[in-house]
């Protein structure tokens, strides 16, 4: 059984309702949701937009392999209306589900890098994660989630 720290993000539609649907689908298809962070409203990252993003972290337990979890999360995104830009990059979205951490594991496989490769740069991801796993040590940076958040906020 592994603990997955997931990040939900959205700036289109009704993010609160979408997060409720996403959480129910994750619970049914991935594993029990053990806890969730408070909600964090943040500015868009990587592009300009007039809408704020809602971000929430979930701690999920699963017996599934991380690659299978990622496939199921991508399917949930599609079912909830996620459209990816044809050229890649950042854009508004109804839902985004990222795998930030899988316990203290490092994973590098097609379609999945854990820890998330930019988590240490993103307050919008670290703040919700710090609500639920503040003492989790980033396995390659050897720094806790809370310390990473403090560092990003000080910059």
PDB file of C-alpha atoms in Angstrom:
ATOM      1  CA  UNK A   1       0.000   0.000   0.000  1.00  0.00           C
ATOM      2  CA  UNK A   2       1.450   3.360  -1.039  1.00  0.00           C
ATOM      3  CA  UNK A   3       0.452   6.882  -0.066  1.00  0.00           C
ATOM      4  CA  UNK A   4      -0.069   9.209  -3.021  1.00  0.00           C
ATOM      5  CA  UNK A   5      -0.060  12.969  -2.495  1.00  0.00           C
ATOM      6  CA  UNK A   6      -2.235  14.362  -5.279  1.00  0.00           C
ATOM      7  CA  UNK A   7      -2.966  17.949  -6.260  1.00  0.00           C
ATOM      8  CA  UNK A   8      -6.297  18.995  -7.743  1.00  0.00           C
ATOM      9  CA  UNK A   9      -6.394  22.294  -9.623  1.00  0.00           C
ATOM     10  CA  UNK A  10      -9.080  24.112 -11.627  1.00  0.00           C
ATOM     11  CA  UNK A  11     -10.026  27.572 -12.827  1.00  0.00           C
ATOM     12  CA  UNK A  12     -13.045  26.875 -15.058  1.00  0.00           C
ATOM     13  CA  UNK A  13     -16.556  25.648 -14.416  1.00  0.00           C
ATOM     14  CA  UNK A  14     -17.411  25.137 -10.755  1.00  0.00           C
ATOM     15  CA  UNK A  15     -14.157  23.926  -9.187  1.00  0.00           C
ATOM     16  CA  UNK A  16     -15.782  23.003  -5.855  1.00  0.00           C
ATOM     17  CA  UNK A  17     -18.296  20.704  -7.562  1.00  0.00           C
ATOM     18  CA  UNK A  18     -15.633  19.306  -9.888  1.00  0.00           C
ATOM     19  CA  UNK A  19     -13.351  18.571  -6.930  1.00  0.00           C
ATOM     20  CA  UNK A  20     -16.197  16.738  -5.176  1.00  0.00           C
ATOM     21  CA  UNK A  21     -16.744  14.604  -8.291  1.00  0.00           C
ATOM     22  CA  UNK A  22     -13.011  14.014  -8.747  1.00  0.00           C
ATOM     23  CA  UNK A  23     -12.592  12.989  -5.109  1.00  0.00           C
ATOM     24  CA  UNK A  24     -15.464  10.501  -5.366  1.00  0.00           C
ATOM     25  CA  UNK A  25     -14.003   9.013  -8.563  1.00  0.00           C
ATOM     26  CA  UNK A  26     -10.523   8.793  -7.045  1.00  0.00           C
ATOM     27  CA  UNK A  27     -11.970   7.065  -3.991  1.00  0.00           C
ATOM     28  CA  UNK A  28     -13.796   4.555  -6.227  1.00  0.00           C
ATOM     29  CA  UNK A  29     -11.028   3.893  -8.775  1.00  0.00           C
ATOM     30  CA  UNK A  30      -7.712   4.509  -7.034  1.00  0.00           C
ATOM     31  CA  UNK A  31      -8.162   4.018  -3.298  1.00  0.00           C
ATOM     32  CA  UNK A  32      -9.293   5.569  -0.038  1.00  0.00           C
ATOM     33  CA  UNK A  33      -8.856   9.315   0.354  1.00  0.00           C
ATOM     34  CA  UNK A  34      -7.346   9.604   3.843  1.00  0.00           C
ATOM     35  CA  UNK A  35      -7.399  13.396   4.101  1.00  0.00           C
ATOM     36  CA  UNK A  36      -7.563  16.578   2.088  1.00  0.00           C
ATOM     37  CA  UNK A  37      -6.066  20.024   2.489  1.00  0.00           C
ATOM     38  CA  UNK A  38      -7.978  23.211   2.911  1.00  0.00           C
ATOM     39  CA  UNK A  39      -8.746  25.044  -0.315  1.00  0.00           C
ATOM     40  CA  UNK A  40      -6.148  27.440  -1.703  1.00  0.00           C
ATOM     41  CA  UNK A  41      -7.060  30.113  -4.279  1.00  0.00           C
ATOM     42  CA  UNK A  42      -4.026  31.193  -6.307  1.00  0.00           C
ATOM     43  CA  UNK A  43      -2.988  33.173  -9.362  1.00  0.00           C
ATOM     44  CA  UNK A  44      -2.402  31.193 -12.584  1.00  0.00           C
ATOM     45  CA  UNK A  45       1.147  29.881 -13.015  1.00  0.00           C
ATOM     46  CA  UNK A  46       2.832  29.819 -16.412  1.00  0.00           C
ATOM     47  CA  UNK A  47       0.216  31.910 -18.240  1.00  0.00           C
ATOM     48  CA  UNK A  48      -1.962  35.013 -17.810  1.00  0.00           C
ATOM     49  CA  UNK A  49      -5.654  34.709 -17.037  1.00  0.00           C
ATOM     50  CA  UNK A  50      -8.378  36.611 -15.179  1.00  0.00           C
ATOM     51  CA  UNK A  51      -9.504  33.565 -13.185  1.00  0.00           C
ATOM     52  CA  UNK A  52      -7.969  32.340  -9.950  1.00  0.00           C
ATOM     53  CA  UNK A  53      -7.143  28.659  -9.563  1.00  0.00           C
ATOM     54  CA  UNK A  54      -8.544  26.542  -6.779  1.00  0.00           C
ATOM     55  CA  UNK A  55      -6.007  24.008  -5.493  1.00  0.00           C
ATOM     56  CA  UNK A  56      -6.517  21.167  -3.019  1.00  0.00           C
ATOM     57  CA  UNK A  57      -4.234  18.283  -2.030  1.00  0.00           C
ATOM     58  CA  UNK A  58      -5.436  14.753  -1.283  1.00  0.00           C
ATOM     59  CA  UNK A  59      -3.660  11.927   0.499  1.00  0.00           C
ATOM     60  CA  UNK A  60      -4.763   8.675  -1.140  1.00  0.00           C
ATOM     61  CA  UNK A  61      -3.798   5.091  -0.283  1.00  0.00           C
ATOM     62  CA  UNK A  62      -3.606   2.596  -3.119  1.00  0.00           C
ATOM     63  CA  UNK A  63      -2.382  -0.907  -3.901  1.00  0.00           C
ATOM     64  CA  UNK A  64      -2.116   0.061  -7.578  1.00  0.00           C
ATOM     65  CA  UNK A  65       1.201   0.659  -9.303  1.00  0.00           C
ATOM     66  CA  UNK A  66       1.945   4.385  -9.759  1.00  0.00           C
ATOM     67  CA  UNK A  67       1.706   4.153 -13.565  1.00  0.00           C
ATOM     68  CA  UNK A  68      -1.774   2.628 -13.274  1.00  0.00           C
ATOM     69  CA  UNK A  69      -2.798   5.349 -10.817  1.00  0.00           C
ATOM     70  CA  UNK A  70      -1.649   7.978 -13.339  1.00  0.00           C
ATOM     71  CA  UNK A  71      -3.673   6.344 -16.136  1.00  0.00           C
ATOM     72  CA  UNK A  72      -6.777   6.337 -13.946  1.00  0.00           C
ATOM     73  CA  UNK A  73      -6.266   9.972 -12.971  1.00  0.00           C
ATOM     74  CA  UNK A  74      -5.941  10.982 -16.629  1.00  0.00           C
ATOM     75  CA  UNK A  75      -9.196   9.139 -17.386  1.00  0.00           C
ATOM     76  CA  UNK A  76     -10.928  10.960 -14.518  1.00  0.00           C
ATOM     77  CA  UNK A  77      -9.649  14.278 -15.905  1.00  0.00           C
ATOM     78  CA  UNK A  78     -11.096  13.458 -19.341  1.00  0.00           C
ATOM     79  CA  UNK A  79     -14.446  12.432 -17.857  1.00  0.00           C
ATOM     80  CA  UNK A  80     -14.613  15.735 -15.983  1.00  0.00           C
ATOM     81  CA  UNK A  81     -14.004  17.787 -19.133  1.00  0.00           C
ATOM     82  CA  UNK A  82     -10.242  18.314 -19.164  1.00  0.00           C
ATOM     83  CA  UNK A  83      -9.003  19.403 -22.570  1.00  0.00           C
ATOM     84  CA  UNK A  84      -5.277  19.659 -23.183  1.00  0.00           C
ATOM     85  CA  UNK A  85      -3.938  22.302 -25.602  1.00  0.00           C
ATOM     86  CA  UNK A  86      -2.817  20.776 -28.908  1.00  0.00           C
ATOM     87  CA  UNK A  87       0.540  22.559 -28.645  1.00  0.00           C
ATOM     88  CA  UNK A  88       1.102  21.713 -24.983  1.00  0.00           C
ATOM     89  CA  UNK A  89       1.831  24.380 -22.401  1.00  0.00           C
ATOM     90  CA  UNK A  90      -0.354  25.884 -19.718  1.00  0.00           C
ATOM     91  CA  UNK A  91      -3.984  26.841 -20.217  1.00  0.00           C
ATOM     92  CA  UNK A  92      -7.224  27.218 -18.266  1.00  0.00           C
ATOM     93  CA  UNK A  93      -8.762  23.914 -17.200  1.00  0.00           C
ATOM     94  CA  UNK A  94     -11.805  22.376 -15.574  1.00  0.00           C
ATOM     95  CA  UNK A  95      -9.596  19.921 -13.671  1.00  0.00           C
ATOM     96  CA  UNK A  96      -5.954  18.990 -13.338  1.00  0.00           C
ATOM     97  CA  UNK A  97      -4.809  16.108 -11.150  1.00  0.00           C
ATOM     98  CA  UNK A  98      -1.082  15.853 -10.484  1.00  0.00           C
ATOM     99  CA  UNK A  99       0.828  13.185  -8.591  1.00  0.00           C
ATOM    100  CA  UNK A 100       3.173  15.195  -6.364  1.00  0.00           C
ATOM    101  CA  UNK A 101       4.626  12.378  -4.245  1.00  0.00           C
ATOM    102  CA  UNK A 102       4.317   8.623  -3.772  1.00  0.00           C
ATOM    103  CA  UNK A 103       5.586   8.300  -0.219  1.00  0.00           C
ATOM    104  CA  UNK A 104       9.350   8.734  -0.339  1.00  0.00           C
ATOM    105  CA  UNK A 105       9.763   7.048  -3.721  1.00  0.00           C
ATOM    106  CA  UNK A 106      11.370   8.406  -6.855  1.00  0.00           C
ATOM    107  CA  UNK A 107       9.833   7.235 -10.122  1.00  0.00           C
ATOM    108  CA  UNK A 108      10.905   7.947 -13.679  1.00  0.00           C
ATOM    109  CA  UNK A 109       8.800   6.230 -16.316  1.00  0.00           C
ATOM    110  CA  UNK A 110       6.972   7.304 -19.464  1.00  0.00           C
ATOM    111  CA  UNK A 111       4.161   9.647 -18.450  1.00  0.00           C
ATOM    112  CA  UNK A 112       5.102   9.828 -14.770  1.00  0.00           C
ATOM    113  CA  UNK A 113       7.905  11.496 -12.841  1.00  0.00           C
ATOM    114  CA  UNK A 114       7.746  11.436  -9.036  1.00  0.00           C
ATOM    115  CA  UNK A 115       8.276  13.630  -7.161  1.00  0.00           C
ATOM    116  CA  UNK A 116       6.581  16.009  -9.552  1.00  0.00           C
ATOM    117  CA  UNK A 117       9.535  17.681 -11.318  1.00  0.00           C
ATOM    118  CA  UNK A 118       8.512  21.258 -10.465  1.00  0.00           C
ATOM    119  CA  UNK A 119       6.799  20.776  -7.099  1.00  0.00           C
ATOM    120  CA  UNK A 120       9.679  22.485  -5.264  1.00  0.00           C
ATOM    121  CA  UNK A 121       9.133  25.676  -7.340  1.00  0.00           C
ATOM    122  CA  UNK A 122       5.379  25.980  -6.886  1.00  0.00           C
ATOM    123  CA  UNK A 123       3.795  27.488  -3.799  1.00  0.00           C
ATOM    124  CA  UNK A 124       0.360  26.634  -5.223  1.00  0.00           C
ATOM    125  CA  UNK A 125       1.289  22.926  -4.947  1.00  0.00           C
ATOM    126  CA  UNK A 126       3.397  23.065  -1.788  1.00  0.00           C
ATOM    127  CA  UNK A 127       0.873  24.997   0.339  1.00  0.00           C
ATOM    128  CA  UNK A 128      -1.915  22.396  -0.005  1.00  0.00           C
ATOM    129  CA  UNK A 129       0.615  19.560   0.352  1.00  0.00           C
ATOM    130  CA  UNK A 130       1.988  21.171   3.524  1.00  0.00           C
ATOM    131  CA  UNK A 131      -1.531  21.081   4.993  1.00  0.00           C
ATOM    132  CA  UNK A 132      -1.562  17.269   4.846  1.00  0.00           C
ATOM    133  CA  UNK A 133       2.081  16.068   4.698  1.00  0.00           C
ATOM    134  CA  UNK A 134       4.210  18.925   6.123  1.00  0.00           C
ATOM    135  CA  UNK A 135       6.953  16.589   7.335  1.00  0.00           C
ATOM    136  CA  UNK A 136       7.215  14.515   4.164  1.00  0.00           C
ATOM    137  CA  UNK A 137      10.813  14.681   2.958  1.00  0.00           C
ATOM    138  CA  UNK A 138      11.330  15.304  -0.748  1.00  0.00           C
ATOM    139  CA  UNK A 139      13.374  12.213  -1.667  1.00  0.00           C
ATOM    140  CA  UNK A 140      15.914  13.955  -3.900  1.00  0.00           C
ATOM    141  CA  UNK A 141      16.142  17.366  -2.207  1.00  0.00           C
ATOM    142  CA  UNK A 142      16.173  15.932   1.355  1.00  0.00           C
ATOM    143  CA  UNK A 143      13.951  18.786   2.532  1.00  0.00           C
ATOM    144  CA  UNK A 144      10.476  18.669   4.050  1.00  0.00           C
ATOM    145  CA  UNK A 145       7.450  19.922   2.167  1.00  0.00           C
ATOM    146  CA  UNK A 146       7.002  22.657   4.772  1.00  0.00           C
ATOM    147  CA  UNK A 147      10.621  23.826   4.416  1.00  0.00           C
ATOM    148  CA  UNK A 148      10.270  23.862   0.617  1.00  0.00           C
ATOM    149  CA  UNK A 149       7.129  25.991   0.971  1.00  0.00           C
ATOM    150  CA  UNK A 150       8.929  28.405   3.309  1.00  0.00           C
ATOM    151  CA  UNK A 151      11.783  28.682   0.793  1.00  0.00           C
ATOM    152  CA  UNK A 152       9.470  29.392  -2.170  1.00  0.00           C
ATOM    153  CA  UNK A 153       7.441  31.951  -0.227  1.00  0.00           C
ATOM    154  CA  UNK A 154      10.631  33.768   0.826  1.00  0.00           C
ATOM    155  CA  UNK A 155      11.756  34.216  -2.797  1.00  0.00           C
TER     156      UNK A 155
END
